[in-house]
């Protein structure tokens, strides 16, 4: 089969690889039909994720058709159309029993990281019964791809951790795919204001079309002043960090209101200063999280009912033989206006 392989920092290639085989009785082999690229894949390619070794097939998102099942799989049959979760869950360890599937002792984020992933014609899915979801009939399959990772990530790490409430004021710092996913799902709770911050006017324009009430380009360094003016000097009830660099987290520290929440989504590769000299008395909460995907069934229902339309986040389409072009387009998002790319296998 064809597969996109991480060949070491700064190197990748489309290679011929053996079709995966069942290893455990709880495995399923899935024929991938559509996949996508995540910002985390770019982190791996930069060498920022040393736990991902050269030779690994990348990708942790996608949909497909069950090709083969182990004798211990009871919820799926060959021919079933399925959503592949970015998080693999055994459902039995202490973390899984607490709902923290991302910290599963035998799973967690392993696809395209510690085991071969979804940017290939076939993928082996461990613990298939609790790591796959059946795709309902009459739904947009490309929208379902967004359920592998970015929608539950934006919702769980941003909206739920951020304690968004009706009538509250929200700032989302970063209008990339994850920030836009948080924007879509924060509207479940009817906040009064959703302020979107980014340096890219095109992404801000998209955010406006998806429901943001205020758009701020932070290129001039005056975003904090503008947000404080908009909130009459109070700040925001929830500041969602969706970039993963020191400057954007510090911005969240500067704009959060007393009693507010800073909800971190971004993947941070460098230390960030925590200004407790300003925040120690402000009754704020800072949350961190890796997505657990426990909200995936609920989000799937909202897509099925057309209350949520994540296909609006898709900007480009490629086929697997053009996946190197897809990476180039996704990696130059400021120039190409790329959000999420769909790769048809």
GROMACS .gro file of C-alpha atoms in nm:
model
  345
    1UNK     CA    1   0.000   0.000   0.000
    2UNK     CA    2   0.098   0.368  -0.029
    3UNK     CA    3   0.169   0.556   0.294
    4UNK     CA    4   0.311   0.892   0.403
    5UNK     CA    5   0.616   0.816   0.616
    6UNK     CA    6   0.811   1.035   0.859
    7UNK     CA    7   1.176   0.988   0.761
    8UNK     CA    8   1.336   1.206   1.028
    9UNK     CA    9   1.328   1.579   1.112
   10UNK     CA   10   1.239   1.775   0.800
   11UNK     CA   11   1.193   1.462   0.587
   12UNK     CA   12   0.888   1.275   0.467
   13UNK     CA   13   0.795   1.060   0.168
   14UNK     CA   14   0.519   0.860   0.005
   15UNK     CA   15   0.639   0.500   0.033
   16UNK     CA   16   0.524   0.148  -0.044
   17UNK     CA   17   0.448  -0.034   0.280
   18UNK     CA   18   0.294  -0.373   0.365
   19UNK     CA   19  -0.079  -0.374   0.437
   20UNK     CA   20  -0.113  -0.402   0.818
   21UNK     CA   21  -0.227  -0.729   0.975
   22UNK     CA   22  -0.424  -0.802   1.291
   23UNK     CA   23  -0.200  -0.825   1.598
   24UNK     CA   24  -0.446  -0.850   1.888
   25UNK     CA   25  -0.795  -1.000   1.898
   26UNK     CA   26  -0.935  -0.653   1.969
   27UNK     CA   27  -0.785  -0.501   1.650
   28UNK     CA   28  -0.958  -0.399   1.329
   29UNK     CA   29  -0.804  -0.327   0.991
   30UNK     CA   30  -0.968  -0.025   0.828
   31UNK     CA   31  -0.945   0.068   0.461
   32UNK     CA   32  -0.901   0.446   0.477
   33UNK     CA   33  -1.124   0.648   0.244
   34UNK     CA   34  -1.051   1.003   0.362
   35UNK     CA   35  -0.791   1.150   0.594
   36UNK     CA   36  -0.643   1.490   0.673
   37UNK     CA   37  -0.336   1.665   0.812
   38UNK     CA   38  -0.307   1.808   1.163
   39UNK     CA   39  -0.079   2.080   1.295
   40UNK     CA   40   0.066   1.810   1.521
   41UNK     CA   41   0.192   1.630   1.210
   42UNK     CA   42   0.389   1.944   1.128
   43UNK     CA   43   0.533   1.943   1.481
   44UNK     CA   44   0.650   1.584   1.426
   45UNK     CA   45   0.813   1.675   1.096
   46UNK     CA   46   1.001   1.959   1.266
   47UNK     CA   47   1.144   1.709   1.514
   48UNK     CA   48   0.943   1.853   1.805
   49UNK     CA   49   0.798   1.512   1.903
   50UNK     CA   50   1.095   1.283   1.978
   51UNK     CA   51   0.863   1.000   2.084
   52UNK     CA   52   0.767   0.966   1.716
   53UNK     CA   53   1.046   0.769   1.550
   54UNK     CA   54   1.156   0.784   1.186
   55UNK     CA   55   0.978   0.523   0.976
   56UNK     CA   56   0.639   0.596   1.130
   57UNK     CA   57   0.335   0.633   0.903
   58UNK     CA   58   0.178   0.966   1.005
   59UNK     CA   59  -0.184   1.064   1.059
   60UNK     CA   60  -0.437   1.025   1.339
   61UNK     CA   61  -0.759   1.139   1.167
   62UNK     CA   62  -0.986   0.987   0.907
   63UNK     CA   63  -1.277   0.770   0.806
   64UNK     CA   64  -1.288   0.435   0.631
   65UNK     CA   65  -1.445   0.094   0.585
   66UNK     CA   66  -1.378  -0.198   0.817
   67UNK     CA   67  -1.183  -0.458   0.620
   68UNK     CA   68  -1.110  -0.718   0.888
   69UNK     CA   69  -1.179  -0.765   1.259
   70UNK     CA   70  -1.019  -0.963   1.537
   71UNK     CA   71  -1.213  -1.233   1.718
   72UNK     CA   72  -1.261  -1.003   2.019
   73UNK     CA   73  -1.432  -0.722   1.825
   74UNK     CA   74  -1.808  -0.729   1.884
   75UNK     CA   75  -1.944  -0.389   1.773
   76UNK     CA   76  -1.823  -0.383   1.413
   77UNK     CA   77  -1.831  -0.602   1.104
   78UNK     CA   78  -1.642  -0.592   0.775
   79UNK     CA   79  -1.809  -0.337   0.548
   80UNK     CA   80  -1.905  -0.095   0.827
   81UNK     CA   81  -1.827   0.272   0.753
   82UNK     CA   82  -1.640   0.412   1.052
   83UNK     CA   83  -1.493   0.726   1.203
   84UNK     CA   84  -1.139   0.676   1.336
   85UNK     CA   85  -1.079   0.857   1.665
   86UNK     CA   86  -0.745   1.026   1.720
   87UNK     CA   87  -0.746   0.872   2.070
   88UNK     CA   88  -0.721   0.497   2.124
   89UNK     CA   89  -0.894   0.374   2.441
   90UNK     CA   90  -0.874   0.032   2.605
   91UNK     CA   91  -1.173   0.126   2.828
   92UNK     CA   92  -1.037  -0.083   3.118
   93UNK     CA   93  -0.736   0.096   3.271
   94UNK     CA   94  -0.772   0.341   3.559
   95UNK     CA   95  -0.749   0.647   3.332
   96UNK     CA   96  -1.010   0.517   3.090
   97UNK     CA   97  -1.243   0.437   3.379
   98UNK     CA   98  -1.210   0.802   3.485
   99UNK     CA   99  -1.293   0.920   3.131
  100UNK     CA  100  -0.935   1.033   3.060
  101UNK     CA  101  -0.896   0.825   2.745
  102UNK     CA  102  -0.606   1.042   2.628
  103UNK     CA  103  -0.399   0.893   2.911
  104UNK     CA  104  -0.500   0.531   2.845
  105UNK     CA  105  -0.213   0.310   2.960
  106UNK     CA  106  -0.227   0.104   2.641
  107UNK     CA  107  -0.353   0.371   2.404
  108UNK     CA  108  -0.405   0.745   2.415
  109UNK     CA  109  -0.258   0.938   2.123
  110UNK     CA  110  -0.067   0.656   1.956
  111UNK     CA  111  -0.194   0.665   1.595
  112UNK     CA  112   0.066   0.829   1.373
  113UNK     CA  113   0.280   0.874   1.682
  114UNK     CA  114   0.378   0.545   1.845
  115UNK     CA  115   0.209   0.316   1.593
  116UNK     CA  116   0.142   0.361   1.222
  117UNK     CA  117  -0.132   0.607   1.138
  118UNK     CA  118  -0.405   0.696   0.893
  119UNK     CA  119  -0.224   0.870   0.605
  120UNK     CA  120  -0.218   0.541   0.418
  121UNK     CA  121  -0.448   0.306   0.230
  122UNK     CA  122  -0.501   0.086   0.537
  123UNK     CA  123  -0.454   0.127   0.912
  124UNK     CA  124  -0.463  -0.108   1.212
  125UNK     CA  125  -0.688   0.021   1.492
  126UNK     CA  126  -0.626  -0.126   1.839
  127UNK     CA  127  -0.925  -0.161   2.074
  128UNK     CA  128  -1.159  -0.115   1.780
  129UNK     CA  129  -1.480  -0.142   1.982
  130UNK     CA  130  -1.394   0.173   2.179
  131UNK     CA  131  -1.178   0.358   1.924
  132UNK     CA  132  -1.408   0.355   1.620
  133UNK     CA  133  -1.757   0.497   1.564
  134UNK     CA  134  -2.014   0.389   1.306
  135UNK     CA  135  -2.097   0.661   1.053
  136UNK     CA  136  -2.474   0.717   1.019
  137UNK     CA  137  -2.634   0.718   0.676
  138UNK     CA  138  -2.703   1.047   0.499
  139UNK     CA  139  -2.428   1.254   0.661
  140UNK     CA  140  -2.150   1.450   0.495
  141UNK     CA  141  -1.847   1.220   0.521
  142UNK     CA  142  -1.603   1.509   0.495
  143UNK     CA  143  -1.770   1.674   0.794
  144UNK     CA  144  -1.724   1.349   0.986
  145UNK     CA  145  -1.346   1.363   0.927
  146UNK     CA  146  -1.344   1.677   1.143
  147UNK     CA  147  -1.470   1.462   1.432
  148UNK     CA  148  -1.150   1.261   1.451
  149UNK     CA  149  -0.967   1.539   1.632
  150UNK     CA  150  -1.030   1.911   1.591
  151UNK     CA  151  -1.398   1.930   1.691
  152UNK     CA  152  -1.369   1.733   2.017
  153UNK     CA  153  -1.037   1.907   2.087
  154UNK     CA  154  -1.181   2.255   2.043
  155UNK     CA  155  -1.491   2.163   2.242
  156UNK     CA  156  -1.336   1.969   2.530
  157UNK     CA  157  -1.010   2.160   2.577
  158UNK     CA  158  -1.147   2.503   2.492
  159UNK     CA  159  -1.521   2.529   2.554
  160UNK     CA  160  -1.580   2.280   2.834
  161UNK     CA  161  -1.254   2.352   3.016
  162UNK     CA  162  -1.321   2.723   2.961
  163UNK     CA  163  -1.657   2.698   3.140
  164UNK     CA  164  -1.836   2.898   2.870
  165UNK     CA  165  -2.178   3.016   2.984
  166UNK     CA  166  -2.475   3.193   2.822
  167UNK     CA  167  -2.416   3.567   2.808
  168UNK     CA  168  -2.043   3.541   2.878
  169UNK     CA  169  -1.763   3.709   2.687
  170UNK     CA  170  -1.514   3.482   2.510
  171UNK     CA  171  -1.184   3.552   2.336
  172UNK     CA  172  -1.030   3.284   2.113
  173UNK     CA  173  -0.667   3.362   2.041
  174UNK     CA  174  -0.580   3.187   1.716
  175UNK     CA  175  -0.815   3.141   1.418
  176UNK     CA  176  -0.659   2.827   1.279
  177UNK     CA  177  -0.860   2.504   1.247
  178UNK     CA  178  -0.858   2.433   1.622
  179UNK     CA  179  -0.957   2.789   1.711
  180UNK     CA  180  -1.236   2.779   1.453
  181UNK     CA  181  -1.354   2.444   1.594
  182UNK     CA  182  -1.376   2.609   1.935
  183UNK     CA  183  -1.565   2.896   1.773
  184UNK     CA  184  -1.823   2.659   1.624
  185UNK     CA  185  -1.880   2.464   1.945
  186UNK     CA  186  -1.872   2.756   2.189
  187UNK     CA  187  -2.197   2.870   2.026
  188UNK     CA  188  -2.375   2.573   2.188
  189UNK     CA  189  -2.370   2.790   2.502
  190UNK     CA  190  -2.480   3.124   2.352
  191UNK     CA  191  -2.204   3.357   2.474
  192UNK     CA  192  -2.283   3.727   2.429
  193UNK     CA  193  -1.950   3.809   2.262
  194UNK     CA  194  -1.698   3.593   2.081
  195UNK     CA  195  -1.381   3.788   2.008
  196UNK     CA  196  -1.150   3.623   1.754
  197UNK     CA  197  -0.782   3.721   1.749
  198UNK     CA  198  -0.529   3.634   1.477
  199UNK     CA  199  -0.264   3.789   1.254
  200UNK     CA  200  -0.426   3.659   0.934
  201UNK     CA  201  -0.710   3.866   0.787
  202UNK     CA  202  -0.839   3.576   0.579
  203UNK     CA  203  -0.878   3.352   0.883
  204UNK     CA  204  -1.048   3.635   1.069
  205UNK     CA  205  -1.287   3.674   0.777
  206UNK     CA  206  -1.370   3.303   0.799
  207UNK     CA  207  -1.421   3.341   1.175
  208UNK     CA  208  -1.666   3.622   1.112
  209UNK     CA  209  -1.865   3.406   0.873
  210UNK     CA  210  -1.878   3.129   1.136
  211UNK     CA  211  -2.018   3.343   1.416
  212UNK     CA  212  -1.743   3.553   1.575
  213UNK     CA  213  -1.887   3.887   1.688
  214UNK     CA  214  -1.557   4.082   1.702
  215UNK     CA  215  -1.247   4.035   1.485
  216UNK     CA  216  -0.907   4.165   1.595
  217UNK     CA  217  -0.587   4.147   1.394
  218UNK     CA  218  -0.305   4.138   1.652
  219UNK     CA  219  -0.028   4.218   1.405
  220UNK     CA  220   0.002   4.574   1.540
  221UNK     CA  221   0.056   4.459   1.899
  222UNK     CA  222  -0.255   4.639   2.024
  223UNK     CA  223  -0.492   4.344   2.060
  224UNK     CA  224  -0.492   4.355   2.441
  225UNK     CA  225  -0.583   4.727   2.444
  226UNK     CA  226  -0.863   4.667   2.192
  227UNK     CA  227  -1.008   4.379   2.393
  228UNK     CA  228  -1.000   4.581   2.714
  229UNK     CA  229  -1.181   4.864   2.536
  230UNK     CA  230  -1.445   4.624   2.406
  231UNK     CA  231  -1.502   4.488   2.757
  232UNK     CA  232  -1.499   4.829   2.930
  233UNK     CA  233  -1.173   4.747   3.106
  234UNK     CA  234  -1.297   4.422   3.259
  235UNK     CA  235  -1.148   4.160   3.029
  236UNK     CA  236  -1.305   3.837   2.906
  237UNK     CA  237  -1.471   3.563   3.106
  238UNK     CA  238  -1.297   3.292   2.904
  239UNK     CA  239  -0.971   3.325   2.712
  240UNK     CA  240  -0.902   3.026   2.486
  241UNK     CA  241  -0.541   2.987   2.374
  242UNK     CA  242  -0.536   2.805   2.038
  243UNK     CA  243  -0.187   2.871   1.901
  244UNK     CA  244   0.077   2.731   2.134
  245UNK     CA  245   0.340   3.006   2.152
  246UNK     CA  246   0.444   3.221   2.451
  247UNK     CA  247   0.305   3.549   2.312
  248UNK     CA  248  -0.049   3.418   2.271
  249UNK     CA  249  -0.061   3.259   2.616
  250UNK     CA  250   0.065   3.581   2.775
  251UNK     CA  251  -0.205   3.766   2.581
  252UNK     CA  252  -0.462   3.540   2.747
  253UNK     CA  253  -0.310   3.629   3.087
  254UNK     CA  254  -0.347   3.998   3.002
  255UNK     CA  255  -0.711   3.983   2.888
  256UNK     CA  256  -0.875   3.745   3.136
  257UNK     CA  257  -1.122   3.908   3.376
  258UNK     CA  258  -1.124   3.851   3.753
  259UNK     CA  259  -1.289   3.515   3.816
  260UNK     CA  260  -1.226   3.412   3.455
  261UNK     CA  261  -1.071   3.107   3.292
  262UNK     CA  262  -0.771   3.062   3.063
  263UNK     CA  263  -0.829   2.741   2.867
  264UNK     CA  264  -0.516   2.622   2.688
  265UNK     CA  265  -0.554   2.420   2.367
  266UNK     CA  266  -0.227   2.504   2.190
  267UNK     CA  267   0.065   2.262   2.180
  268UNK     CA  268   0.352   2.444   2.351
  269UNK     CA  269   0.710   2.366   2.259
  270UNK     CA  270   0.869   2.644   2.466
  271UNK     CA  271   0.829   2.768   2.823
  272UNK     CA  272   0.583   3.048   2.896
  273UNK     CA  273   0.607   3.307   3.173
  274UNK     CA  274   0.323   3.291   3.424
  275UNK     CA  275   0.275   3.642   3.562
  276UNK     CA  276   0.157   3.560   3.910
  277UNK     CA  277   0.264   3.904   4.025
  278UNK     CA  278  -0.051   4.024   3.842
  279UNK     CA  279  -0.274   3.718   3.864
  280UNK     CA  280  -0.230   3.593   4.221
  281UNK     CA  281  -0.531   3.791   4.347
  282UNK     CA  282  -0.758   3.763   4.043
  283UNK     CA  283  -0.943   3.435   4.116
  284UNK     CA  284  -0.863   3.296   3.773
  285UNK     CA  285  -0.844   2.933   3.664
  286UNK     CA  286  -0.591   2.798   3.414
  287UNK     CA  287  -0.675   2.468   3.249
  288UNK     CA  288  -0.474   2.229   3.032
  289UNK     CA  289  -0.589   1.915   2.856
  290UNK     CA  290  -0.527   1.659   2.586
  291UNK     CA  291  -0.849   1.572   2.409
  292UNK     CA  292  -1.026   1.264   2.548
  293UNK     CA  293  -1.290   1.240   2.269
  294UNK     CA  294  -1.562   1.150   2.519
  295UNK     CA  295  -1.787   1.406   2.346
  296UNK     CA  296  -1.753   1.246   2.002
  297UNK     CA  297  -2.094   1.065   2.014
  298UNK     CA  298  -2.272   1.389   2.105
  299UNK     CA  299  -2.091   1.588   1.836
  300UNK     CA  300  -2.175   1.318   1.583
  301UNK     CA  301  -2.544   1.369   1.660
  302UNK     CA  302  -2.514   1.745   1.609
  303UNK     CA  303  -2.362   1.687   1.265
  304UNK     CA  304  -2.632   1.433   1.180
  305UNK     CA  305  -2.900   1.689   1.272
  306UNK     CA  306  -2.714   1.960   1.076
  307UNK     CA  307  -2.685   2.180   1.387
  308UNK     CA  308  -2.309   2.171   1.341
  309UNK     CA  309  -2.148   2.210   0.998
  310UNK     CA  310  -1.775   2.147   1.031
  311UNK     CA  311  -1.735   2.094   0.657
  312UNK     CA  312  -1.711   2.476   0.651
  313UNK     CA  313  -1.358   2.431   0.789
  314UNK     CA  314  -1.242   2.243   0.477
  315UNK     CA  315  -1.047   2.453   0.229
  316UNK     CA  316  -0.860   2.212  -0.003
  317UNK     CA  317  -0.890   1.864  -0.151
  318UNK     CA  318  -0.614   1.625  -0.261
  319UNK     CA  319  -0.568   1.258  -0.343
  320UNK     CA  320  -0.321   1.035  -0.159
  321UNK     CA  321  -0.074   1.039  -0.448
  322UNK     CA  322  -0.061   1.420  -0.406
  323UNK     CA  323  -0.020   1.418  -0.028
  324UNK     CA  324   0.320   1.589  -0.049
  325UNK     CA  325   0.146   1.878  -0.225
  326UNK     CA  326  -0.116   1.872   0.051
  327UNK     CA  327   0.155   1.906   0.317
  328UNK     CA  328   0.312   2.194   0.126
  329UNK     CA  329  -0.023   2.372   0.098
  330UNK     CA  330  -0.111   2.310   0.465
  331UNK     CA  331   0.233   2.419   0.582
  332UNK     CA  332   0.208   2.751   0.393
  333UNK     CA  333  -0.138   2.838   0.521
  334UNK     CA  334  -0.071   3.211   0.534
  335UNK     CA  335  -0.008   3.210   0.158
  336UNK     CA  336  -0.249   2.936   0.048
  337UNK     CA  337  -0.537   3.022   0.287
  338UNK     CA  338  -0.545   2.656   0.391
  339UNK     CA  339  -0.759   2.547   0.684
  340UNK     CA  340  -0.832   2.173   0.685
  341UNK     CA  341  -0.737   1.969   0.380
  342UNK     CA  342  -0.918   1.651   0.279
  343UNK     CA  343  -0.708   1.370   0.133
  344UNK     CA  344  -0.907   1.113  -0.061
  345UNK     CA  345  -0.748   0.770  -0.046
   0.00000   0.00000   0.00000
